[in-house]
Amino acid sequence: MKALCVLLFLCLAVCTANAQNSDAKIDYQVWVHVKDNPRPLKGALIEVQDSAIRIVQRVYIRKNSIVSTNASMVVPVSSISKIQVRKKGKVARGVLLGALGGMAVGAIVGYASGDDTCPPGSWCLFQLSAGDKAVIGGVTGIGPGMALGALASSGKKTTIINGDQTLYTNARHQLQSFVNQRQ
């Protein structure tokens, strides 16, 4: 009984220690294109204000969590040309689904082509069964499927601001849905 109480106490202590974690989980990546700067600011959107946005740059993101929100930067609307957003892990998921789809299509095409037959009295070098063709088709379908999956999922949601407060105000509700919340 004593061991059970100690085990329960340790379990509760670990759970409460994890509940105190103030890291924000990164769900969306953001690229903020600033006027007069050819390189976008890359990171996570953490706040959408009336006349500015607050982001944490990638340098301060470790293991899908924000290390320090004190290192955030406020970007005024007047200096923003456009904001691009993409869900984190979207490209990897697209590559995986593309590989699975390419493998399935290749296997179906290989199996549908049927068995090779060799006429009697002739010599055949390659004679493959439908199962062999399905395996070969599945393996060769992975590469093109991955490429198509990466291409299809690499898009970003773009919001044009051009330093205009009214465009920003119209897009503010949509941008609010991309804010990375504290967990």
Coordinates of N, CA and C in Angstrom, one line a residue:
M1 N 0.8 -1.2 0.0 CA 0.0 0.0 0.0 C 0.9 1.3 0.0
K2 N 2.0 1.2 0.8 CA 2.9 2.3 0.9 C 3.5 2.6 -0.5
A3 N 3.9 1.5 -1.2 CA 4.5 1.7 -2.5 C 3.5 2.3 -3.5
L4 N 2.3 1.9 -3.4 CA 1.2 2.4 -4.3 C 1.0 3.9 -4.1
C5 N 1.1 4.3 -2.8 CA 0.9 5.8 -2.5 C 2.1 6.6 -3.0
V6 N 3.3 6.0 -2.9 CA 4.5 6.7 -3.4 C 4.4 6.8 -4.9
L7 N 4.0 5.7 -5.6 CA 3.9 5.8 -7.0 C 2.9 6.8 -7.5
L8 N 1.7 6.8 -6.8 CA 0.7 7.8 -7.1 C 1.2 9.2 -6.9
F9 N 1.9 9.5 -5.9 CA 2.4 10.8 -5.6 C 3.4 11.2 -6.7
L10 N 4.3 10.3 -7.1 CA 5.3 10.6 -8.2 C 4.6 10.9 -9.5
C11 N 3.6 10.1 -9.8 CA 2.8 10.3 -11.0 C 2.1 11.7 -11.0
L12 N 1.5 12.1 -9.9 CA 0.9 13.4 -9.8 C 1.9 14.5 -9.9
A13 N 3.1 14.3 -9.3 CA 4.1 15.3 -9.3 C 4.6 15.6 -10.8
V14 N 4.8 14.5 -11.5 CA 5.2 14.6 -12.9 C 4.1 15.3 -13.8
C15 N 2.9 15.0 -13.5 CA 1.8 15.6 -14.3 C 1.7 17.1 -14.0
T16 N 1.8 17.5 -12.8 CA 1.7 18.9 -12.5 C 3.0 19.6 -13.0
A17 N 4.1 19.0 -13.0 CA 5.3 19.6 -13.5 C 5.1 19.9 -15.0
N18 N 4.5 18.9 -15.7 CA 4.3 19.1 -17.2 C 3.2 20.1 -17.4
A19 N 2.3 20.3 -16.5 CA 1.2 21.3 -16.7 C 1.8 22.7 -16.6
Q20 N 3.0 22.9 -16.0 CA 3.6 24.2 -15.8 C 4.4 24.6 -17.1
N21 N 4.5 23.7 -18.1 CA 5.2 24.0 -19.3 C 4.5 25.2 -20.0
S22 N 5.3 26.2 -20.3 CA 4.7 27.4 -20.9 C 5.1 27.5 -22.4
D23 N 5.6 26.5 -23.0 CA 6.0 26.5 -24.4 C 4.8 26.6 -25.3
A24 N 4.9 27.3 -26.3 CA 3.8 27.3 -27.3 C 4.1 26.3 -28.4
K25 N 3.2 25.5 -28.7 CA 3.4 24.5 -29.8 C 3.2 25.2 -31.1
I26 N 4.1 24.9 -32.1 CA 4.0 25.5 -33.4 C 3.1 24.7 -34.3
D27 N 2.0 25.2 -34.7 CA 1.1 24.6 -35.7 C 1.3 25.1 -37.1
Y28 N 1.7 26.4 -37.2 CA 1.8 27.1 -38.5 C 3.1 27.8 -38.6
Q29 N 3.7 27.8 -39.8 CA 4.9 28.5 -40.1 C 4.5 29.8 -40.8
V30 N 5.1 30.9 -40.6 CA 4.8 32.1 -41.3 C 6.0 32.8 -41.9
W31 N 5.8 33.4 -43.1 CA 6.8 34.1 -43.8 C 6.2 35.5 -44.0
V32 N 6.8 36.5 -43.3 CA 6.4 37.9 -43.4 C 7.3 38.6 -44.3
H33 N 6.8 39.1 -45.5 CA 7.6 39.8 -46.4 C 7.5 41.3 -46.1
V34 N 8.6 41.9 -45.7 CA 8.7 43.3 -45.3 C 9.2 44.1 -46.5
K35 N 8.6 45.3 -46.6 CA 9.0 46.2 -47.6 C 10.5 46.6 -47.4
D36 N 11.2 46.8 -48.5 CA 12.6 47.2 -48.6 C 13.5 46.1 -48.0
N37 N 13.1 44.8 -47.9 CA 13.9 43.7 -47.5 C 13.6 42.5 -48.4
P38 N 14.6 42.1 -49.1 CA 14.4 41.0 -50.1 C 14.1 39.6 -49.4
R39 N 14.6 39.5 -48.2 CA 14.4 38.2 -47.5 C 13.2 38.3 -46.5
P40 N 12.3 37.3 -46.5 CA 11.2 37.3 -45.5 C 11.6 37.0 -44.1
L41 N 10.9 37.4 -43.2 CA 11.1 37.0 -41.8 C 10.3 35.7 -41.6
K42 N 11.1 34.7 -41.1 CA 10.5 33.3 -41.0 C 10.3 33.0 -39.6
G43 N 9.2 32.4 -39.2 CA 9.0 32.0 -37.9 C 7.6 31.6 -37.6
A44 N 7.1 32.0 -36.4 CA 5.8 31.6 -35.9 C 5.0 32.9 -35.5
L45 N 3.8 33.0 -35.9 CA 2.9 34.1 -35.6 C 2.3 33.8 -34.2
I46 N 2.6 34.8 -33.3 CA 2.1 34.6 -31.9 C 1.0 35.6 -31.5
E47 N 0.9 36.7 -32.2 CA -0.2 37.7 -31.8 C -0.5 38.5 -33.1
V48 N -1.8 38.8 -33.2 CA -2.3 39.7 -34.2 C -2.9 40.9 -33.5
Q49 N -2.3 42.1 -33.6 CA -2.7 43.3 -33.0 C -3.5 44.1 -34.0
D50 N -4.0 45.3 -33.5 CA -4.7 46.2 -34.3 C -3.9 46.8 -35.5
S51 N -2.7 47.1 -35.2 CA -1.8 47.7 -36.3 C -0.5 47.1 -36.4
A52 N -0.3 45.9 -35.9 CA 0.9 45.1 -36.0 C 0.7 43.7 -35.8
I53 N 1.7 42.9 -36.1 CA 1.7 41.5 -35.8 C 3.0 41.2 -35.0
R54 N 2.9 40.1 -34.2 CA 4.1 39.7 -33.4 C 4.5 38.3 -33.8
I55 N 5.8 38.2 -34.2 CA 6.3 36.9 -34.6 C 7.5 36.5 -33.8
V56 N 7.8 35.2 -33.7 CA 9.0 34.7 -33.1 C 9.8 34.0 -34.3
Q57 N 11.0 34.5 -34.5 CA 11.8 34.0 -35.6 C 12.2 32.5 -35.4
R58 N 12.5 31.8 -36.5 CA 12.9 30.4 -36.4 C 14.0 30.1 -35.5
V59 N 14.9 31.1 -35.3 CA 16.1 30.9 -34.4 C 15.6 30.5 -33.0
Y60 N 14.5 31.0 -32.6 CA 14.0 30.8 -31.2 C 13.0 29.7 -31.1
I61 N 13.0 28.8 -32.1 CA 12.0 27.7 -32.1 C 12.9 26.4 -32.0
R62 N 12.6 25.6 -31.0 CA 13.4 24.3 -30.8 C 12.4 23.2 -30.6
K63 N 12.5 22.1 -31.3 CA 11.7 20.9 -31.1 C 10.2 21.3 -31.2
N64 N 9.8 22.0 -32.1 CA 8.4 22.4 -32.4 C 7.8 23.3 -31.3
S65 N 8.6 23.9 -30.5 CA 8.2 24.8 -29.4 C 8.9 26.1 -29.4
I66 N 8.3 27.1 -28.9 CA 8.9 28.4 -28.8 C 9.8 28.5 -27.6
V67 N 11.1 28.7 -27.7 CA 12.0 28.7 -26.6 C 11.8 30.0 -25.7
S68 N 11.7 31.1 -26.4 CA 11.5 32.4 -25.6 C 10.6 33.4 -26.4
T69 N 9.5 33.7 -25.7 CA 8.6 34.7 -26.4 C 9.1 36.1 -26.1
N70 N 10.2 36.3 -25.3 CA 10.8 37.6 -25.1 C 11.5 38.0 -26.3
A71 N 11.9 37.1 -27.1 CA 12.7 37.4 -28.4 C 11.7 37.6 -29.5
S72 N 10.5 37.9 -29.3 CA 9.5 38.1 -30.4 C 9.8 39.5 -31.0
M73 N 9.3 39.7 -32.2 CA 9.5 41.0 -32.9 C 8.1 41.5 -33.3
V74 N 7.9 42.7 -33.2 CA 6.6 43.4 -33.6 C 6.9 44.0 -35.0
V75 N 6.0 43.6 -35.9 CA 6.1 44.1 -37.3 C 4.9 45.0 -37.6
P76 N 5.1 46.3 -37.7 CA 3.9 47.2 -38.0 C 3.3 46.9 -39.4
V77 N 2.1 47.1 -39.5 CA 1.3 46.8 -40.8 C 1.9 47.7 -41.9
S78 N 2.3 48.9 -41.6 CA 2.8 49.8 -42.7 C 4.1 49.2 -43.4
S79 N 4.8 48.3 -42.7 CA 6.0 47.8 -43.4 C 5.8 46.4 -44.0
I80 N 4.6 45.8 -43.9 CA 4.3 44.4 -44.4 C 3.8 44.5 -45.8
S81 N 4.5 43.8 -46.7 CA 4.0 43.7 -48.1 C 3.0 42.5 -48.2
K82 N 3.4 41.3 -47.7 CA 2.5 40.1 -47.7 C 2.9 39.2 -46.6
I83 N 2.0 38.3 -46.3 CA 2.2 37.3 -45.2 C 1.8 36.0 -45.8
Q84 N 2.7 35.0 -45.7 CA 2.4 33.6 -46.2 C 2.4 32.7 -45.0
V85 N 1.5 31.7 -45.0 CA 1.3 30.8 -43.9 C 1.2 29.4 -44.5
R86 N 1.8 28.4 -43.8 CA 1.6 27.0 -44.2 C 1.6 26.2 -42.9
K87 N 0.8 25.2 -42.8 CA 0.7 24.3 -41.7 C 2.0 23.5 -41.6
K88 N 2.5 23.4 -40.4 CA 3.8 22.7 -40.2 C 3.6 21.2 -40.4
G89 N 4.5 20.6 -41.2 CA 4.4 19.2 -41.5 C 3.6 18.9 -42.7
K90 N 3.1 19.9 -43.3 CA 2.2 19.7 -44.5 C 2.9 19.1 -45.7
V91 N 4.1 19.5 -45.9 CA 4.9 18.9 -47.1 C 5.3 17.5 -46.8
A92 N 5.7 17.2 -45.6 CA 6.1 15.8 -45.2 C 4.9 14.9 -45.3
R93 N 3.7 15.3 -44.9 CA 2.5 14.6 -45.0 C 2.2 14.3 -46.5
G94 N 2.3 15.4 -47.3 CA 2.1 15.2 -48.7 C 3.0 14.3 -49.4
V95 N 4.3 14.3 -49.0 CA 5.3 13.4 -49.6 C 4.9 11.9 -49.2
L96 N 4.5 11.7 -47.9 CA 4.2 10.4 -47.5 C 2.9 9.9 -48.2
L97 N 1.9 10.7 -48.3 CA 0.7 10.3 -49.0 C 0.9 10.1 -50.5
G98 N 1.8 10.9 -51.1 CA 2.1 10.7 -52.5 C 2.9 9.4 -52.7
A99 N 3.8 9.1 -51.8 CA 4.5 7.8 -51.9 C 3.6 6.6 -51.8
L100 N 2.6 6.7 -50.9 CA 1.7 5.6 -50.8 C 0.8 5.5 -52.0
G101 N 0.3 6.6 -52.5 CA -0.5 6.6 -53.7 C 0.2 6.1 -54.9
G102 N 1.5 6.6 -55.1 CA 2.3 6.1 -56.2 C 2.5 4.6 -56.1
M103 N 2.8 4.1 -54.9 CA 3.0 2.7 -54.8 C 1.7 1.9 -55.1
A104 N 0.6 2.4 -54.6 CA -0.7 1.7 -54.9 C -1.0 1.7 -56.4
V105 N -0.8 2.8 -57.1 CA -1.1 2.9 -58.5 C -0.2 2.0 -59.3
G106 N 1.1 2.1 -58.9 CA 2.1 1.2 -59.6 C 1.8 -0.3 -59.4
A107 N 1.4 -0.6 -58.2 CA 1.1 -2.0 -58.0 C -0.2 -2.5 -58.7
I108 N -1.2 -1.6 -58.8 CA -2.4 -2.0 -59.5 C -2.1 -2.1 -61.0
V109 N -1.4 -1.2 -61.6 CA -1.0 -1.3 -63.0 C -0.2 -2.5 -63.3
G110 N 0.8 -2.8 -62.4 CA 1.6 -4.0 -62.6 C 0.8 -5.3 -62.5
Y111 N -0.1 -5.3 -61.5 CA -1.0 -6.5 -61.4 C -2.0 -6.7 -62.5
A112 N -2.5 -5.5 -63.0 CA -3.5 -5.6 -64.1 C -2.8 -6.0 -65.4
S113 N -1.5 -5.9 -65.6 CA -0.9 -6.3 -66.8 C -0.8 -7.8 -67.0
G114 N -1.0 -8.5 -65.9 CA -1.1 -10.0 -66.0 C 0.2 -10.7 -66.1
D115 N 0.1 -12.0 -66.2 CA 1.3 -12.8 -66.3 C 1.9 -12.8 -67.7
D116 N 3.2 -12.9 -67.8 CA 3.8 -13.1 -69.1 C 3.8 -14.5 -69.5
T117 N 3.5 -14.8 -70.8 CA 3.5 -16.1 -71.2 C 4.6 -16.3 -72.3
C118 N 5.1 -17.5 -72.3 CA 6.1 -17.8 -73.3 C 5.5 -18.9 -74.3
P119 N 5.5 -18.6 -75.6 CA 4.9 -19.6 -76.5 C 5.8 -20.9 -76.5
P120 N 5.1 -22.0 -76.6 CA 5.9 -23.3 -76.6 C 6.9 -23.3 -77.7
G121 N 8.1 -23.8 -77.4 CA 9.1 -24.0 -78.4 C 10.0 -22.7 -78.5
S122 N 9.7 -21.6 -77.8 CA 10.6 -20.4 -77.9 C 11.3 -20.2 -76.6
W123 N 12.3 -19.4 -76.7 CA 13.1 -19.1 -75.5 C 12.8 -17.7 -75.0
C124 N 12.4 -17.6 -73.8 CA 12.0 -16.2 -73.2 C 13.0 -15.9 -72.1
L125 N 13.5 -14.6 -72.2 CA 14.5 -14.2 -71.3 C 13.9 -13.7 -70.0
F126 N 12.9 -12.8 -70.0 CA 12.2 -12.4 -68.8 C 10.7 -12.8 -68.9
Q127 N 10.3 -13.5 -67.9 CA 8.9 -14.0 -67.8 C 8.5 -13.7 -66.3
L128 N 7.7 -12.6 -66.2 CA 7.3 -12.2 -64.9 C 5.8 -12.5 -64.6
S129 N 5.5 -12.8 -63.4 CA 4.1 -13.1 -63.0 C 3.5 -11.7 -62.7
A130 N 2.1 -11.7 -62.5 CA 1.4 -10.5 -62.2 C 1.9 -10.0 -60.8
G131 N 2.2 -10.9 -59.9 CA 2.6 -10.4 -58.6 C 4.0 -9.8 -58.6
D132 N 4.9 -10.3 -59.5 CA 6.2 -9.7 -59.7 C 6.1 -8.3 -60.3
K133 N 5.2 -8.2 -61.3 CA 5.0 -6.9 -61.9 C 4.4 -5.9 -60.9
A134 N 3.5 -6.4 -60.0 CA 2.9 -5.5 -59.0 C 4.0 -5.0 -58.0
V135 N 4.9 -5.8 -57.7 CA 6.0 -5.4 -56.8 C 6.9 -4.3 -57.5
I136 N 7.2 -4.6 -58.7 CA 8.1 -3.7 -59.5 C 7.4 -2.4 -59.7
G137 N 6.1 -2.5 -60.1 CA 5.3 -1.3 -60.3 C 5.1 -0.5 -59.0
G138 N 4.9 -1.1 -57.9 CA 4.8 -0.4 -56.6 C 6.1 0.3 -56.2
V139 N 7.2 -0.4 -56.4 CA 8.5 0.3 -56.1 C 8.8 1.4 -57.0
T140 N 8.6 1.3 -58.3 CA 8.8 2.4 -59.2 C 7.8 3.5 -59.1
G141 N 6.7 3.3 -58.5 CA 5.7 4.3 -58.4 C 5.9 5.2 -57.2
I142 N 6.8 4.8 -56.3 CA 7.1 5.6 -55.1 C 7.7 6.9 -55.4
G143 N 8.7 7.0 -56.2 CA 9.4 8.2 -56.6 C 8.5 9.3 -57.2
P144 N 7.8 8.9 -58.3 CA 6.9 9.9 -58.9 C 5.8 10.3 -57.9
G145 N 5.3 9.4 -57.1 CA 4.3 9.7 -56.2 C 4.8 10.7 -55.1
M146 N 6.0 10.5 -54.6 CA 6.6 11.5 -53.7 C 6.7 12.9 -54.3
A147 N 7.2 12.9 -55.5 CA 7.4 14.2 -56.2 C 6.0 14.9 -56.4
L148 N 5.0 14.2 -56.8 CA 3.7 14.8 -56.9 C 3.1 15.2 -55.6
G149 N 3.3 14.4 -54.6 CA 2.8 14.8 -53.2 C 3.5 16.0 -52.7
A150 N 4.8 16.1 -52.9 CA 5.5 17.3 -52.4 C 5.1 18.6 -53.2
L151 N 4.9 18.4 -54.5 CA 4.5 19.5 -55.3 C 3.0 20.0 -54.9
A152 N 2.2 19.0 -54.7 CA 0.8 19.4 -54.4 C 0.6 20.0 -53.0
S153 N 1.5 19.7 -52.1 CA 1.3 20.1 -50.7 C 2.2 21.3 -50.3
S154 N 3.0 21.8 -51.2 CA 4.0 22.8 -50.9 C 3.5 24.2 -50.9
G155 N 2.2 24.4 -51.3 CA 1.6 25.7 -51.4 C 1.5 26.4 -50.0
K156 N 1.5 27.7 -50.1 CA 1.3 28.6 -48.9 C 0.1 29.4 -49.1
K157 N -0.6 29.7 -48.0 CA -1.7 30.7 -48.0 C -1.1 32.1 -48.0
T158 N -1.4 32.9 -49.0 CA -0.8 34.2 -49.1 C -1.9 35.3 -48.8
T159 N -1.5 36.2 -48.0 CA -2.3 37.4 -47.7 C -1.6 38.6 -48.1
I160 N -2.1 39.4 -49.1 CA -1.4 40.6 -49.5 C -1.9 41.8 -48.6
I161 N -0.9 42.5 -48.1 CA -1.2 43.6 -47.2 C -0.7 45.0 -47.9
N162 N 0.5 45.0 -48.4 CA 1.0 46.2 -49.1 C 1.0 47.4 -48.2
G163 N 1.1 47.2 -46.9 CA 1.2 48.4 -46.0 C -0.2 49.0 -45.8
D164 N -1.2 48.5 -46.3 CA -2.6 49.1 -46.2 C -3.3 48.6 -45.0
Q165 N -3.7 49.5 -44.1 CA -4.4 49.2 -42.9 C -5.8 48.5 -43.1
T166 N -6.5 48.9 -44.2 CA -7.8 48.4 -44.5 C -7.7 46.9 -45.0
L167 N -6.7 46.6 -45.8 CA -6.5 45.2 -46.2 C -6.1 44.4 -45.0
Y168 N -5.3 44.9 -44.1 CA -4.9 44.2 -42.9 C -6.1 43.9 -42.0
T169 N -7.0 44.9 -41.9 CA -8.2 44.8 -41.0 C -9.1 43.7 -41.6
N170 N -9.2 43.7 -42.9 CA -10.1 42.7 -43.6 C -9.5 41.3 -43.4
A171 N -8.2 41.1 -43.4 CA -7.6 39.8 -43.3 C -7.3 39.4 -41.8
R172 N -7.5 40.3 -40.9 CA -7.1 40.1 -39.5 C -7.8 38.9 -38.9
H173 N -9.0 38.7 -39.1 CA -9.7 37.5 -38.6 C -9.1 36.2 -39.1
Q174 N -8.8 36.2 -40.4 CA -8.2 35.0 -41.0 C -6.8 34.8 -40.4
L175 N -6.0 35.8 -40.2 CA -4.7 35.7 -39.6 C -4.7 35.2 -38.2
Q176 N -5.8 35.6 -37.5 CA -6.0 35.2 -36.1 C -6.1 33.7 -36.0
S177 N -6.6 33.1 -37.0 CA -6.7 31.6 -37.0 C -5.4 30.9 -37.1
F178 N -4.3 31.6 -37.6 CA -3.0 31.0 -37.7 C -2.1 31.3 -36.5
V179 N -2.6 32.0 -35.5 CA -1.8 32.3 -34.3 C -1.5 31.0 -33.6
N180 N -0.2 30.8 -33.2 CA 0.2 29.6 -32.5 C -0.1 29.9 -31.0
Q181 N -1.0 29.1 -30.4 CA -1.5 29.3 -29.1 C -0.6 28.6 -28.1
R182 N -0.6 29.1 -26.9 CA 0.1 28.4 -25.8 C -0.5 27.1 -25.4
Q183 N 0.3 26.1 -25.2 CA -0.3 24.8 -24.8 C -0.2 24.6 -23.3

